Each structure stands twice: as C-alpha cells, then as structure tokens.
Amino acid sequence: MTKATAIAGVAALVLAGAGCGKNSDGDDDTSSKGDCVKVDPDKKVGMAFDVGGRGDQSFNDSAAKGLDKAACDLGFSAKTAEAQDGEAESAREGRLQQLVDAGYNPVIAVGFAYSASVAKVAKANPDVNFAIVDDGVEGKNIANLLFAEEQGSFLVGAAAALKSEKDHVGFIGGVEVPLIQKFQAGFEAGAKAVNPDIKVDVRYLTQPPDFSGFGDPAKGKTAAEGIYDGGADIIYAAAGGSGGGVFEAATAAKTKAIGVDSDQALTADDSVKDVIMTSMLKNIDVAVFAFLEAVDGGNVPTGPTTYDLKVDGVGYSTTGGAVDDIKEKLDEYKQQIIDGTIKVPTAP
C-alpha cells in the first residue's frame, strides 16, 4: 500500500454507537458484549462523521464499522460527532477541537469536507494524532486514508454495461467535487470498455460548498426519475445517503441501481434491496481499523495510504447473485487493472 488521506462531515458532538452500552463516563463501552474485550478508558478515539452521519447505510456507516471493530477487538472507548448541512468551517473546527479537549486521541475525520479543519486543528494540537478519510492533508501528525475509487467504479461500470438491455446507463454524484468525479470517470471508463457506444447520463445533486447532496434522498430520487424516464435502465449512485432515493426511483421504474461504499443490498431498506444489482465497495472500515490497530501497537501512521484493488481496498459486491453470471468477466478486468494493463482515469 502507498500512503494517503481524507476528510468529511460537520456537527455537534454526539455519543456513538461504537460499543454495546455506555459506561459511567458516558463513553461507548464494548465490555457488555461477550465477544468484545474490556474497554480501556485510557484508549480514547474520536470520530467526526460527514453529512448524513451514522446510519446513512453507505459512506459514514463503513467508517463506523471500522470504529466499532476497534472498540470491540482493541478496547477503544469512542465518541463521535456528526456534520450538519450548511454549517460553517468554524463548526467543523470546533467539533474536532471539542474531541481533542475531551481527551480523545486519535481523532478521525470522515470525508473531504474536513480538510481545512483538520489542517488547522492538527497544527494547533501537535501532540494529538489525526486521520482523515478521502483527502490529502499535510501534517506531521496527520494520516491520510485514501482509496482508488476509480478502480472499483470501473468494475461496476463494466457490470452496468454488461447488464444493460438498453445500452443506456446513468451516474448520480452527490456533490460535484474532484473526489466524486473519480467515481464518475471510473464508471464511464468501465462501461465504455464493454460497449464504446453506450450512453452514460450524468447528474450531480449539488455544487460545493453545498454538501447536502450526500444526505438528501428526495433530490436523489428526483434526479434518478429523470434519468430513468430518459431511457436508462441502470444508475450508479455515488451520493451517500441520497442513494436511498435513487433506489426508490429504481423500484418504481422496475429497473436496477448500483450502490456505493457499503454493500447496500445488505444495508438498504428491505423495500429497495432487490433493485441493487451490485455496489462499489470502498472498504473504509478496513482503513479505519488498520489505522487504529497501528495506533494501538504504538506505531502511529502519518502521511498518505492508498487502498486500491491490489489490497482489496475497493471492489464490488455479489449479494443477491445479480452479477454472478458476469463475475468471471469482471474479475478479468480487475486483474488487468492490478497488472497495469488497464489504466483507469481519475477525472472525466
């Protein structure tokens, strides 16, 4: 693995569900679960979620899964904060500083929206270790957890083209920023590797600094309805919690959709699971746990670490069996990317 970064989220401090109960100090306590080690009050990790927070069934939940595993397996006491739509930069800075002031070290920021805040707060607190997901922020006490989103998106783009009966698919991005454009670029490249003439409709829900596109299912549904009405039969939603609306639109249109970050055929509402043919897996949980495991071992990572196809940092899901018949072809593409035969673009 090479090294990398990331950031995201904004909101007031709230207790996380990282453990199975709360101890007398109000922190998460995993000791009540038989399979977990006893919580160590001296091992305190803070996590600041992106817009949508825990329960988005996608990006934030993947990070939370890694936090939960560290709490259970390593005995970390955890506290989280959650972002709010439209909040000022000062709110993000304040949230991170509150975690620091409460004695949490390390502090993990989930999503690129925290980039400037992490840089500022980390500089002001040189004895505290920080990690950021999805962006590169320089600092002697900052670890950057990065992913090759374009590679995983290539595979689901190929799946969409192989499964489309209309040679017409769609992409919905939450916010039009370089990170989400990596998803778009990979998806389009994968689809066109299968069918150079395939039509790919692209929509973004919001433009920065409006990050509500990651947590607005209604906007996701409206955008998807337009693409499905325009003739597409599969849409890839790289839009965090807004993807729930895309799945609703796919259900109503009797078409298919592709999830993102988590295996959304497992996490989405039961009413829409059947339309999710696959999801682009971005294993943030693996990165978060690896970072905390290193911290626990006394070897605190800094700088960038990139999780790609070679280390299963990204991939695609097979839940439901909808892509079983094309898995061999998708795995051929995967190997070609790993070998360097296929160079996946990172910008549209």
Short mmCIF file of C-alpha atoms in Angstrom, two decimals:
data_model
loop_
_atom_site.label_atom_id
_atom_site.label_comp_id
_atom_site.label_asym_id
_atom_site.label_seq_id
_atom_site.Cartn_x
_atom_site.Cartn_y
_atom_site.Cartn_z
CA MET A 1 0.00 0.00 0.00
CA THR A 2 1.09 3.55 -0.67
CA LYS A 3 0.19 6.25 1.83
CA ALA A 4 -2.84 8.67 1.58
CA THR A 5 -5.64 10.95 3.21
CA ALA A 6 -9.27 12.00 3.55
CA ILE A 7 -11.87 14.23 5.29
CA ALA A 8 -15.59 14.88 5.87
CA GLY A 9 -18.62 15.80 7.95
CA VAL A 10 -19.89 18.51 10.28
CA ALA A 11 -21.99 18.67 13.58
CA ALA A 12 -22.30 18.75 17.34
CA LEU A 13 -20.75 16.02 19.47
CA VAL A 14 -22.99 13.04 19.98
CA LEU A 15 -22.31 9.69 21.60
CA ALA A 16 -21.55 6.99 19.08
CA GLY A 17 -22.98 3.53 18.95
CA ALA A 18 -19.49 2.13 18.64
CA GLY A 19 -19.97 -0.09 21.63
CA CYS A 20 -22.75 -2.16 23.10
CA GLY A 21 -23.51 0.13 26.03
CA LYS A 22 -22.39 3.24 27.90
CA ASN A 23 -20.12 3.33 30.88
CA SER A 24 -20.33 5.75 33.79
CA ASP A 25 -18.23 8.32 31.93
CA GLY A 26 -20.68 8.46 29.05
CA ASP A 27 -18.30 6.94 26.54
CA ASP A 28 -19.05 3.85 24.48
CA ASP A 29 -18.49 0.62 26.36
CA THR A 30 -17.95 -2.63 24.49
CA SER A 31 -17.40 -4.74 27.58
CA SER A 32 -21.09 -5.71 27.76
CA LYS A 33 -20.73 -7.81 24.61
CA GLY A 34 -19.30 -11.22 25.29
CA ASP A 35 -17.18 -11.31 22.15
CA CYS A 36 -15.51 -7.97 22.88
CA VAL A 37 -12.51 -7.14 25.02
CA LYS A 38 -12.99 -4.93 28.05
CA VAL A 39 -12.96 -1.23 27.25
CA ASP A 40 -9.76 0.58 28.21
CA PRO A 41 -10.60 4.10 29.48
CA ASP A 42 -7.11 5.27 28.50
CA LYS A 43 -7.65 4.35 24.83
CA LYS A 44 -9.95 7.07 23.52
CA VAL A 45 -10.73 7.65 19.84
CA GLY A 46 -12.94 10.40 18.43
CA MET A 47 -14.62 10.30 15.03
CA ALA A 48 -16.26 13.19 13.17
CA PHE A 49 -18.74 11.90 10.57
CA ASP A 50 -19.63 13.51 7.25
CA VAL A 51 -23.09 14.80 6.36
CA GLY A 52 -25.63 12.03 6.90
CA GLY A 53 -23.75 10.59 9.86
CA ARG A 54 -24.02 7.09 11.23
CA GLY A 55 -27.00 5.36 9.67
CA ASP A 56 -26.51 6.62 6.10
CA GLN A 57 -26.15 2.96 5.00
CA SER A 58 -23.14 3.98 2.92
CA PHE A 59 -20.01 6.10 3.45
CA ASN A 60 -20.32 7.00 7.13
CA ASP A 61 -21.54 3.56 8.10
CA SER A 62 -18.48 2.00 6.52
CA ALA A 63 -16.26 4.20 8.70
CA ALA A 64 -18.41 3.41 11.73
CA LYS A 65 -17.95 -0.30 11.09
CA GLY A 66 -14.19 0.09 11.43
CA LEU A 67 -14.63 2.13 14.59
CA ASP A 68 -16.94 -0.50 16.06
CA LYS A 69 -14.43 -3.25 15.31
CA ALA A 70 -11.63 -1.29 17.01
CA ALA A 71 -13.85 -0.72 20.04
CA CYS A 72 -14.72 -4.41 20.25
CA ASP A 73 -11.38 -6.00 19.32
CA LEU A 74 -8.96 -3.47 20.79
CA GLY A 75 -10.91 -1.95 23.67
CA PHE A 76 -11.07 1.63 22.39
CA SER A 77 -13.53 3.99 24.04
CA ALA A 78 -15.18 6.00 21.26
CA LYS A 79 -17.10 9.22 20.86
CA THR A 80 -18.45 10.62 17.59
CA ALA A 81 -19.60 13.90 16.14
CA GLU A 82 -21.96 14.37 13.20
CA ALA A 83 -21.98 17.03 10.49
CA GLN A 84 -24.91 19.27 9.65
CA ASP A 85 -25.84 20.59 6.21
CA GLY A 86 -24.60 24.09 5.53
CA GLU A 87 -22.59 24.61 8.69
CA ALA A 88 -19.64 27.00 8.76
CA GLU A 89 -16.00 25.98 8.70
CA SER A 90 -15.76 27.18 12.29
CA ALA A 91 -18.27 24.50 13.31
CA ARG A 92 -16.09 21.76 11.85
CA GLU A 93 -13.04 23.17 13.57
CA GLY A 94 -14.93 23.43 16.83
CA ARG A 95 -16.12 19.86 16.61
CA LEU A 96 -12.63 18.50 16.16
CA GLN A 97 -11.27 20.70 18.93
CA GLN A 98 -14.05 19.55 21.28
CA LEU A 99 -12.95 15.95 20.77
CA VAL A 100 -9.36 16.95 21.48
CA ASP A 101 -10.33 18.92 24.58
CA ALA A 102 -12.30 15.92 25.85
CA GLY A 103 -9.12 13.85 25.73
CA TYR A 104 -9.72 11.87 22.55
CA ASN A 105 -6.56 10.90 20.71
CA PRO A 106 -6.52 9.95 17.88
CA VAL A 107 -9.26 11.90 16.12
CA ILE A 108 -10.58 10.65 12.77
CA ALA A 109 -12.37 12.95 10.30
CA VAL A 110 -14.58 11.15 7.79
CA GLY A 111 -14.72 12.94 4.44
CA PHE A 112 -13.08 15.66 2.40
CA ALA A 113 -15.19 18.46 3.88
CA TYR A 114 -12.94 18.36 6.96
CA SER A 115 -9.69 19.06 5.07
CA ALA A 116 -9.14 22.66 6.09
CA SER A 117 -10.33 21.99 9.63
CA VAL A 118 -8.03 19.02 10.13
CA ALA A 119 -5.05 21.01 8.85
CA LYS A 120 -5.76 23.86 11.27
CA VAL A 121 -6.69 21.84 14.36
CA ALA A 122 -3.85 19.33 13.89
CA LYS A 123 -1.33 22.16 13.66
CA ALA A 124 -2.71 23.69 16.86
CA ASN A 125 -2.53 20.33 18.67
CA PRO A 126 0.81 18.75 17.66
CA ASP A 127 0.60 16.09 20.39
CA VAL A 128 -2.70 14.70 19.07
CA ASN A 129 -2.84 12.25 16.15
CA PHE A 130 -5.36 12.79 13.37
CA ALA A 131 -6.55 10.76 10.40
CA ILE A 132 -8.68 11.97 7.52
CA VAL A 133 -10.63 9.90 5.00
CA ASP A 134 -10.70 10.87 1.32
CA ASP A 135 -8.32 13.81 1.10
CA GLY A 136 -4.64 14.52 1.41
CA VAL A 137 -3.83 16.92 4.22
CA GLU A 138 -0.19 17.51 5.06
CA GLY A 139 0.96 17.50 8.65
CA LYS A 140 3.41 15.62 10.86
CA ASN A 141 0.54 14.28 12.97
CA ILE A 142 -1.94 13.53 10.16
CA ALA A 143 -2.61 10.20 8.43
CA ASN A 144 -4.41 10.29 5.08
CA LEU A 145 -6.67 7.32 4.31
CA LEU A 146 -7.18 7.33 0.54
CA PHE A 147 -8.88 4.99 -1.91
CA ALA A 148 -8.71 4.18 -5.62
CA GLU A 149 -12.43 4.84 -6.11
CA GLU A 150 -11.98 4.99 -9.87
CA GLN A 151 -10.84 1.35 -9.93
CA GLY A 152 -13.87 -0.02 -8.10
CA SER A 153 -16.13 2.25 -10.14
CA PHE A 154 -14.63 0.84 -13.35
CA LEU A 155 -15.79 -2.63 -12.33
CA VAL A 156 -19.37 -1.58 -11.58
CA GLY A 157 -19.38 0.46 -14.79
CA ALA A 158 -18.45 -2.69 -16.69
CA ALA A 159 -21.19 -4.56 -14.81
CA ALA A 160 -23.73 -1.91 -15.78
CA ALA A 161 -22.81 -2.14 -19.45
CA LEU A 162 -22.88 -5.94 -19.41
CA LYS A 163 -26.32 -5.94 -17.78
CA SER A 164 -27.97 -3.01 -19.55
CA GLU A 165 -30.65 -4.01 -22.03
CA LYS A 166 -30.88 -0.51 -23.48
CA ASP A 167 -27.20 0.38 -23.82
CA HIS A 168 -28.05 3.39 -21.68
CA VAL A 169 -26.98 3.87 -18.06
CA GLY A 170 -26.67 6.72 -15.60
CA PHE A 171 -24.43 8.17 -12.90
CA ILE A 172 -25.57 10.34 -10.00
CA GLY A 173 -22.97 12.09 -7.88
CA GLY A 174 -23.78 13.68 -4.55
CA VAL A 175 -21.62 16.81 -4.90
CA GLU A 176 -19.54 17.78 -7.93
CA VAL A 177 -16.06 17.73 -6.45
CA PRO A 178 -12.86 16.05 -7.73
CA LEU A 179 -13.34 13.08 -5.38
CA ILE A 180 -16.78 12.19 -6.76
CA GLN A 181 -15.57 12.86 -10.30
CA LYS A 182 -13.18 9.95 -9.73
CA PHE A 183 -16.23 7.70 -9.32
CA GLN A 184 -17.76 9.13 -12.50
CA ALA A 185 -14.55 8.73 -14.50
CA GLY A 186 -14.09 5.12 -13.48
CA PHE A 187 -17.73 4.23 -14.08
CA GLU A 188 -17.74 5.73 -17.57
CA ALA A 189 -14.43 4.06 -18.43
CA GLY A 190 -15.70 0.65 -17.31
CA ALA A 191 -18.97 0.97 -19.18
CA LYS A 192 -17.21 2.04 -22.38
CA ALA A 193 -14.63 -0.73 -22.08
CA VAL A 194 -17.56 -3.11 -22.55
CA ASN A 195 -19.51 -1.03 -25.03
CA PRO A 196 -17.82 2.04 -26.58
CA ASP A 197 -21.20 3.26 -27.84
CA ILE A 198 -23.08 3.08 -24.55
CA LYS A 199 -24.85 6.25 -23.42
CA VAL A 200 -24.00 7.47 -19.91
CA ASP A 201 -26.17 10.21 -18.38
CA VAL A 202 -24.52 12.18 -15.56
CA ARG A 203 -26.18 14.26 -12.86
CA TYR A 204 -24.83 15.93 -9.71
CA LEU A 205 -27.20 16.81 -6.90
CA THR A 206 -25.39 19.87 -5.50
CA GLN A 207 -22.35 22.04 -6.06
CA PRO A 208 -19.84 22.94 -3.31
CA PRO A 209 -20.00 24.47 -0.77
CA ASP A 210 -23.46 22.87 -0.59
CA PHE A 211 -22.75 19.31 0.59
CA SER A 212 -26.39 18.38 1.16
CA GLY A 213 -26.18 16.20 -1.95
CA PHE A 214 -24.72 13.49 0.26
CA GLY A 215 -27.74 13.37 2.54
CA ASP A 216 -30.87 14.25 0.54
CA PRO A 217 -32.79 11.17 -0.67
CA ALA A 218 -35.51 13.37 -2.19
CA LYS A 219 -33.00 15.01 -4.52
CA GLY A 220 -31.55 11.63 -5.36
CA LYS A 221 -34.98 10.28 -6.25
CA THR A 222 -35.88 13.23 -8.46
CA ALA A 223 -32.59 13.04 -10.37
CA ALA A 224 -32.94 9.29 -10.84
CA GLU A 225 -36.52 9.59 -12.07
CA GLY A 226 -35.29 11.97 -14.78
CA ILE A 227 -32.57 9.59 -15.91
CA TYR A 228 -34.82 6.54 -15.89
CA ASP A 229 -37.52 8.46 -17.76
CA GLY A 230 -34.86 9.37 -20.30
CA GLY A 231 -34.28 5.73 -21.14
CA ALA A 232 -31.54 4.48 -18.83
CA ASP A 233 -32.12 1.14 -17.12
CA ILE A 234 -29.28 1.17 -14.54
CA ILE A 235 -27.98 4.05 -12.38
CA TYR A 236 -24.83 4.15 -10.25
CA ALA A 237 -25.37 6.38 -7.23
CA ALA A 238 -22.19 7.83 -5.67
CA ALA A 239 -24.18 10.07 -3.37
CA GLY A 240 -24.01 8.74 0.18
CA GLY A 241 -27.38 8.83 1.92
CA SER A 242 -29.04 10.34 -1.17
CA GLY A 243 -28.66 6.94 -2.83
CA GLY A 244 -31.73 5.77 -0.91
CA GLY A 245 -33.85 7.98 -3.14
CA VAL A 246 -32.22 6.52 -6.25
CA PHE A 247 -33.16 3.04 -5.07
CA GLU A 248 -36.75 4.18 -4.54
CA ALA A 249 -36.87 5.51 -8.09
CA ALA A 250 -35.41 2.26 -9.45
CA THR A 251 -38.08 0.28 -7.60
CA ALA A 252 -40.86 2.43 -9.01
CA ALA A 253 -39.42 2.23 -12.54
CA LYS A 254 -38.82 -1.53 -12.25
CA THR A 255 -35.17 -1.02 -13.20
CA LYS A 256 -31.82 -1.52 -11.47
CA ALA A 257 -29.35 0.54 -9.46
CA ILE A 258 -25.80 0.26 -8.17
CA GLY A 259 -24.86 1.18 -4.60
CA VAL A 260 -21.67 2.66 -3.23
CA ASP A 261 -19.17 2.41 -0.37
CA SER A 262 -21.01 -0.34 1.55
CA ASP A 263 -22.75 -3.49 0.27
CA GLN A 264 -26.08 -1.69 0.04
CA ALA A 265 -28.03 -4.82 -0.84
CA LEU A 266 -27.38 -5.67 2.80
CA THR A 267 -27.79 -2.24 4.38
CA ALA A 268 -30.61 -0.58 2.42
CA ASP A 269 -34.28 -0.72 3.36
CA ASP A 270 -35.90 -4.07 2.62
CA SER A 271 -38.30 -2.41 0.18
CA VAL A 272 -35.48 -1.49 -2.24
CA LYS A 273 -32.82 -4.18 -1.76
CA ASP A 274 -33.95 -6.21 -4.77
CA VAL A 275 -33.11 -3.44 -7.25
CA ILE A 276 -29.47 -3.14 -6.11
CA MET A 277 -27.60 -5.36 -8.58
CA THR A 278 -24.18 -4.63 -7.04
CA SER A 279 -22.35 -1.98 -5.01
CA MET A 280 -18.92 -0.44 -5.42
CA LEU A 281 -17.21 -1.40 -2.19
CA LYS A 282 -14.96 1.18 -0.59
CA ASN A 283 -13.60 -0.52 2.48
CA ILE A 284 -13.27 2.49 4.77
CA ASP A 285 -13.78 0.15 7.71
CA VAL A 286 -10.59 -1.70 6.81
CA ALA A 287 -8.62 1.56 6.63
CA VAL A 288 -10.03 2.90 9.91
CA PHE A 289 -9.34 -0.34 11.77
CA ALA A 290 -5.83 -0.63 10.31
CA PHE A 291 -5.07 2.92 11.45
CA LEU A 292 -6.36 2.28 14.98
CA GLU A 293 -4.61 -1.07 15.19
CA ALA A 294 -1.34 0.66 14.32
CA VAL A 295 -2.01 3.35 16.93
CA ASP A 296 -2.75 0.64 19.49
CA GLY A 297 0.56 -1.01 18.64
CA GLY A 298 2.47 2.21 19.21
CA ASN A 299 3.30 2.81 15.54
CA VAL A 300 1.13 5.79 14.63
CA PRO A 301 0.82 6.17 10.82
CA THR A 302 1.28 9.54 9.16
CA GLY A 303 1.04 10.66 5.55
CA PRO A 304 -1.00 9.01 2.80
CA THR A 305 -2.02 5.37 2.49
CA THR A 306 -3.95 4.41 -0.63
CA TYR A 307 -6.25 1.39 -0.62
CA ASP A 308 -6.73 0.02 -4.15
CA LEU A 309 -7.81 -3.18 -5.92
CA LYS A 310 -4.46 -4.81 -5.23
CA VAL A 311 -5.11 -4.77 -1.47
CA ASP A 312 -8.91 -5.13 -1.76
CA GLY A 313 -9.38 -1.55 -0.65
CA VAL A 314 -12.11 -1.26 -3.29
CA GLY A 315 -14.16 -3.80 -5.19
CA TYR A 316 -17.72 -4.86 -5.98
CA SER A 317 -20.38 -6.82 -4.12
CA THR A 318 -22.12 -10.01 -5.22
CA THR A 319 -25.01 -10.12 -2.71
CA GLY A 320 -28.20 -11.31 -4.34
CA GLY A 321 -26.45 -13.07 -7.20
CA ALA A 322 -27.35 -10.47 -9.86
CA VAL A 323 -23.78 -10.33 -11.20
CA ASP A 324 -22.84 -13.98 -10.72
CA ASP A 325 -23.09 -14.63 -14.46
CA ILE A 326 -20.62 -11.85 -15.30
CA LYS A 327 -18.27 -12.26 -12.35
CA GLU A 328 -15.61 -14.01 -14.42
CA LYS A 329 -15.52 -11.08 -16.85
CA LEU A 330 -15.41 -8.52 -14.03
CA ASP A 331 -12.55 -10.37 -12.37
CA GLU A 332 -10.66 -10.33 -15.67
CA TYR A 333 -10.97 -6.55 -15.72
CA LYS A 334 -9.90 -6.43 -12.07
CA GLN A 335 -6.72 -8.37 -12.82
CA GLN A 336 -5.94 -6.19 -15.83
CA ILE A 337 -6.19 -3.08 -13.64
CA ILE A 338 -3.96 -4.66 -10.98
CA ASP A 339 -1.44 -5.68 -13.67
CA GLY A 340 -1.45 -2.20 -15.15
CA THR A 341 -2.83 -3.35 -18.49
CA ILE A 342 -5.81 -1.07 -17.92
CA LYS A 343 -5.13 2.46 -16.67
CA VAL A 344 -8.30 3.85 -15.12
CA PRO A 345 -8.76 7.63 -15.45
CA THR A 346 -9.31 9.71 -12.32
CA ALA A 347 -11.13 12.61 -14.00
CA PRO A 348 -13.98 12.66 -16.57
#
